[in-house]
Coordinates of C-alpha atoms in Angstrom, one line a residue:
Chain A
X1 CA 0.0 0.0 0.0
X2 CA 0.9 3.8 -0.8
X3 CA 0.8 6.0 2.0
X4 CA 2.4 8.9 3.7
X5 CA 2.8 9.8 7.2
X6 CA 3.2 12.8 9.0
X7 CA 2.8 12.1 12.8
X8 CA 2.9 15.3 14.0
X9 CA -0.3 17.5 14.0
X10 CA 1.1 20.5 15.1
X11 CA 3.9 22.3 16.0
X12 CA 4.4 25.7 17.6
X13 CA 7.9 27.2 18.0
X14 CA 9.2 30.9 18.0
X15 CA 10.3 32.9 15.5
X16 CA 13.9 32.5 14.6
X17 CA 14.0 28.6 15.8
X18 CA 14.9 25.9 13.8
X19 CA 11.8 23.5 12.8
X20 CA 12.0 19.9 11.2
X21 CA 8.5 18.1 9.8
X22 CA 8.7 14.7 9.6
X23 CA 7.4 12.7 6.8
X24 CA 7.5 9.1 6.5
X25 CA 6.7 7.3 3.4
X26 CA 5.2 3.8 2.6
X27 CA 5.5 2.3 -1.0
X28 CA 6.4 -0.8 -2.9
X29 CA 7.4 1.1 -6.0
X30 CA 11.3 1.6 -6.6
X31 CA 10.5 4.5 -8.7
X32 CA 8.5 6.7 -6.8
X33 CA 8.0 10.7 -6.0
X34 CA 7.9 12.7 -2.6
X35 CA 6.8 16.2 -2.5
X36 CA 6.3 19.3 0.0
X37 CA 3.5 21.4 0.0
X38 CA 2.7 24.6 1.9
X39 CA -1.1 25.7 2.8
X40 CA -1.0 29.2 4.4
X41 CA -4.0 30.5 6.0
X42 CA -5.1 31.7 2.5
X43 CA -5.7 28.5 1.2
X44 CA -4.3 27.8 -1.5
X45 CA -1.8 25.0 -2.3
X46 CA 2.0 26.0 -2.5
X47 CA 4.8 23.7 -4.5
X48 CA 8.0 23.4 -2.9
X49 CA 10.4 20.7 -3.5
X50 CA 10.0 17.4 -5.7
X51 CA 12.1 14.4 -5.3
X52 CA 12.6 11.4 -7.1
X53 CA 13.6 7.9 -5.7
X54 CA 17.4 7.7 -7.0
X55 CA 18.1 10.8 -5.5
X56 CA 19.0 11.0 -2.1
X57 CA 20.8 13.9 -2.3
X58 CA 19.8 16.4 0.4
X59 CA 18.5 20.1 -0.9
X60 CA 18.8 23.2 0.4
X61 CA 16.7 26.6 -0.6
X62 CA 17.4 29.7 1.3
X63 CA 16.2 28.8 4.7
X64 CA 14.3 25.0 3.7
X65 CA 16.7 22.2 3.4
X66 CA 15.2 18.7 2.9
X67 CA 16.7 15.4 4.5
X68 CA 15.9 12.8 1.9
X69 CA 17.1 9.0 3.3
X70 CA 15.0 5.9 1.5
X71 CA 17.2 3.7 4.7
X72 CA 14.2 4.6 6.8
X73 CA 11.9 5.7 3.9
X74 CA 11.7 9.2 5.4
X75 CA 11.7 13.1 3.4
X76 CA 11.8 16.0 6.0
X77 CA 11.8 19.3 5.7
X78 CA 13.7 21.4 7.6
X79 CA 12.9 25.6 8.3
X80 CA 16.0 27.5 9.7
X81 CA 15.6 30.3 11.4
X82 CA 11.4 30.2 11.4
X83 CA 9.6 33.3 10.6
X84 CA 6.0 34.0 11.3
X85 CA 5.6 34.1 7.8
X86 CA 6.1 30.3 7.8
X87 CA 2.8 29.8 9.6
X88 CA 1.0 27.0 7.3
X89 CA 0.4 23.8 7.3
X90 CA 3.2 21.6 5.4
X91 CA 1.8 18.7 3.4
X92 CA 4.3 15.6 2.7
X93 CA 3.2 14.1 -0.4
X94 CA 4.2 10.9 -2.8
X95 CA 3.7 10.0 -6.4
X96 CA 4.3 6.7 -7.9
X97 CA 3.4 5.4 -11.6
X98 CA 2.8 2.2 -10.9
X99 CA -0.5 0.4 -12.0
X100 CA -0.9 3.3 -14.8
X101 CA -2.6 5.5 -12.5
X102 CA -1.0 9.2 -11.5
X103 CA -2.0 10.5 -8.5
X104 CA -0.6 12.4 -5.1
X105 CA -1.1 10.6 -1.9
X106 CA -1.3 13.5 0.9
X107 CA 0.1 13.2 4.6
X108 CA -2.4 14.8 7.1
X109 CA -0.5 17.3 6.9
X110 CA 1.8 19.1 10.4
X111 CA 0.7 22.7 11.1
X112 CA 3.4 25.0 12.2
X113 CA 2.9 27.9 14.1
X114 CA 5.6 30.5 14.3
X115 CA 5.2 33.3 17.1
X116 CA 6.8 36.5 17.1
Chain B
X1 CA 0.9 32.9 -16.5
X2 CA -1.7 33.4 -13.8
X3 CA -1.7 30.2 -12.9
X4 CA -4.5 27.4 -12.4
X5 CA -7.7 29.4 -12.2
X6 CA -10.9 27.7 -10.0
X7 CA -14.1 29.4 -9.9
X8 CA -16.5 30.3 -8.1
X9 CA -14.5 30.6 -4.7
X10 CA -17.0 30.4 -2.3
X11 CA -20.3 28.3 -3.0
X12 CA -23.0 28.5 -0.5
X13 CA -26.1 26.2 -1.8
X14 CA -28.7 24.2 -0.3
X15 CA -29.3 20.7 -0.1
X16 CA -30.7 18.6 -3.3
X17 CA -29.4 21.6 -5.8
X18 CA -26.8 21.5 -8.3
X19 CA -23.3 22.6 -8.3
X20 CA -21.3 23.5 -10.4
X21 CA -17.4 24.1 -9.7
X22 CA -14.7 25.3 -12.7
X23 CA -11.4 24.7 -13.6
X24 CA -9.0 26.8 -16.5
X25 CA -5.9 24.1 -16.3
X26 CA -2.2 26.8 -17.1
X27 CA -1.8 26.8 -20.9
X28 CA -0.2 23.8 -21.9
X29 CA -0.8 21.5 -19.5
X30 CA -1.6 17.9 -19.9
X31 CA -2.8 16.5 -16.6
X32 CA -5.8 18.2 -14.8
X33 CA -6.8 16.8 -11.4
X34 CA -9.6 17.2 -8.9
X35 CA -9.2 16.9 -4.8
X36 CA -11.4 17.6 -2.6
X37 CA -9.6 18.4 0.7
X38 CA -12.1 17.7 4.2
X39 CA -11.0 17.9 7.4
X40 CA -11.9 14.3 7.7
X41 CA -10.3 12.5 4.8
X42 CA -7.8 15.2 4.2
X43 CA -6.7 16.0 1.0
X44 CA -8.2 13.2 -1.6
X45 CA -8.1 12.7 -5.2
X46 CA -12.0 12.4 -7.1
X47 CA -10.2 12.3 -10.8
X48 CA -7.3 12.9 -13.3
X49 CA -7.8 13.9 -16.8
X50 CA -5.1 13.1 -19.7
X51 CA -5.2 14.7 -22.5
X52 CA -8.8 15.9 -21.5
X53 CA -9.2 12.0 -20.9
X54 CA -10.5 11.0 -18.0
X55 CA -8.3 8.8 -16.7
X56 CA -9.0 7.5 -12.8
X57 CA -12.0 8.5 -11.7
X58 CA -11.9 5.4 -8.4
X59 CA -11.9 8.8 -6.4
X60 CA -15.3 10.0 -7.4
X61 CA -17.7 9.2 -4.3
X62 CA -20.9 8.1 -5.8
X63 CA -23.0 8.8 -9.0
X64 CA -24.0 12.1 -7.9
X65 CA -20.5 13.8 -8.8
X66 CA -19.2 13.7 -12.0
X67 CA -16.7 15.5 -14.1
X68 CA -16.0 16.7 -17.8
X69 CA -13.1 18.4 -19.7
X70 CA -14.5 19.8 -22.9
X71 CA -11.7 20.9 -24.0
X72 CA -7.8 21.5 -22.8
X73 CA -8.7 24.6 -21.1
X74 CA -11.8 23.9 -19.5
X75 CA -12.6 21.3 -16.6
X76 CA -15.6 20.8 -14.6
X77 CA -17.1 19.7 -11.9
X78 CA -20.3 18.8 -11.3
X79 CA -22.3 17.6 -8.1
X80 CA -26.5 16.6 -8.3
X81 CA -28.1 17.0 -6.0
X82 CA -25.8 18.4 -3.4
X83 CA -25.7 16.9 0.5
X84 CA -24.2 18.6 3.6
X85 CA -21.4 15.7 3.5
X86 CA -20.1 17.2 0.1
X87 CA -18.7 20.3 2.0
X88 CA -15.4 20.7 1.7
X89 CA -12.8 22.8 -0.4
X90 CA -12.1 21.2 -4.0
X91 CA -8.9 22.3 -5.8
X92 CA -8.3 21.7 -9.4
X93 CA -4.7 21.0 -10.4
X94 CA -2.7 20.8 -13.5
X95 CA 0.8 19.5 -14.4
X96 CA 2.8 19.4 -17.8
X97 CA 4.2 15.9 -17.6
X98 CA 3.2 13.1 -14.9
X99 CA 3.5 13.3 -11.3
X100 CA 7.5 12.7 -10.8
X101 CA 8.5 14.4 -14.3
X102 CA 6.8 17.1 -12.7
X103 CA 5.1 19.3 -10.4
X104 CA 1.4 19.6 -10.2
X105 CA 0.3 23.3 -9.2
X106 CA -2.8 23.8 -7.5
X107 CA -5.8 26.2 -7.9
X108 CA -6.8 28.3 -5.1
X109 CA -9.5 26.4 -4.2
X110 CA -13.3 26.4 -4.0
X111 CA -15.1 26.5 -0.5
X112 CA -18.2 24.5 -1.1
X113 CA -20.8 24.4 2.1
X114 CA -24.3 22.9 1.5
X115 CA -26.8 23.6 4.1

């Protein structure tokens, strides 16, 4: 089975802290997909990072960096030095193409909270 | 580009009519998908379209929804007769190659809330 797992429902931390999100991954696929996804309090769906199975190279943007290790099936996403601008909630998702279909399986999702 | 463009963004109807949410896909795209995002199920796929194809639609939840892409820059879809239960916000989403070769960039969401 396909699935994604984000165990933790929310975190609240100050600004300027660092923050990890954990996602863990379930898939018998060896060529599979694992994205990020930020939902601000507006709504809407925000791309961040996509990540194919054969590379487990780790990725840094600005302040995100994300920690990519198939050993313990896992893709999280670190924020250095939080800012109250990162308040959202951070969706883990993964993509496989296996059985002809083409779809995103979501985590629940981890809502941050940064305080000033 | 401005994007994938959902409309209406807020639908308040009653139960037992029709509704009727709208997707324009960015220009080029070849994949256009529906979710429906609840606080139960969280964030679900109802269909994906190909090519304007209907591809998987295992996600639709009954005979009451169904969906339609008329053309490659046009999607819709439709719910009849509405139920409280289909509250929720559905996003439309489009991508220019499959999940994996690419991204898929989401719409900003319709709020639907059936009363």
């Amino acid at each position: 089975a396909q699935k994604v797992t984000q165990a933790q429902t929310e975190i609240s931390v100050v600004e300027k802290e660092d923050v990890t999100l954990d996602c863990v991954y379930e898939t018998r696929d060896t060529t599979y997909y694992l994205f990020w996804y930020k939902q601000p309090p507006s709504g809407e769906l925000v791309f961040l990072i996509r990540r194919n199975s054969f590379d487990e190279q780790n990725e840094i943007s600005g302040r995100y960096s994300w920690n990519f290790q198939k050993s313990t099936s896992s893709f999280n996403f670190t924020i250095t030095a939080s800012q109250v601008v990162d308040s959202a909630v951070y969706f883990c998702a993964l993509s496989y193409l296996g059985g002809a279909t083409n779809k995103l399986i979501f985590g629940t999702g981890t809502l941050l909270a940064v305080q000033p | 580009d401005a994007g994938v463009i959902q409309s209406p963004r807020h639908e308040v109807t009653e139960m037992g009519q029709e509704v009727t949410l709208r997707c324009k896909p960015i220009s080029g795209h070849d994949y256009l998908f529906w979710y429906r995002q609840t606080m139960m199920r969280g964030l679900e796929l109802l269909i994906y379209f190909n090519n304007n194809v209907p591809i998987d639609d295992s996600g639709m939840p009954e005979d009451r929804f169904s969906a339609k892409m008329p053309n490659a820059s046009f999607s819709t879809l439709k719910i009849q007769p509405s139920e409280p239960r289909d509250s929720a916000v559905y996003f439309c989403a489009s991508s220019l190659l499959a999940l994996g070769n690419t991204e898929a960039f989401f719409g900003q969401g319709t709020r639907l809330t059936v009363v």
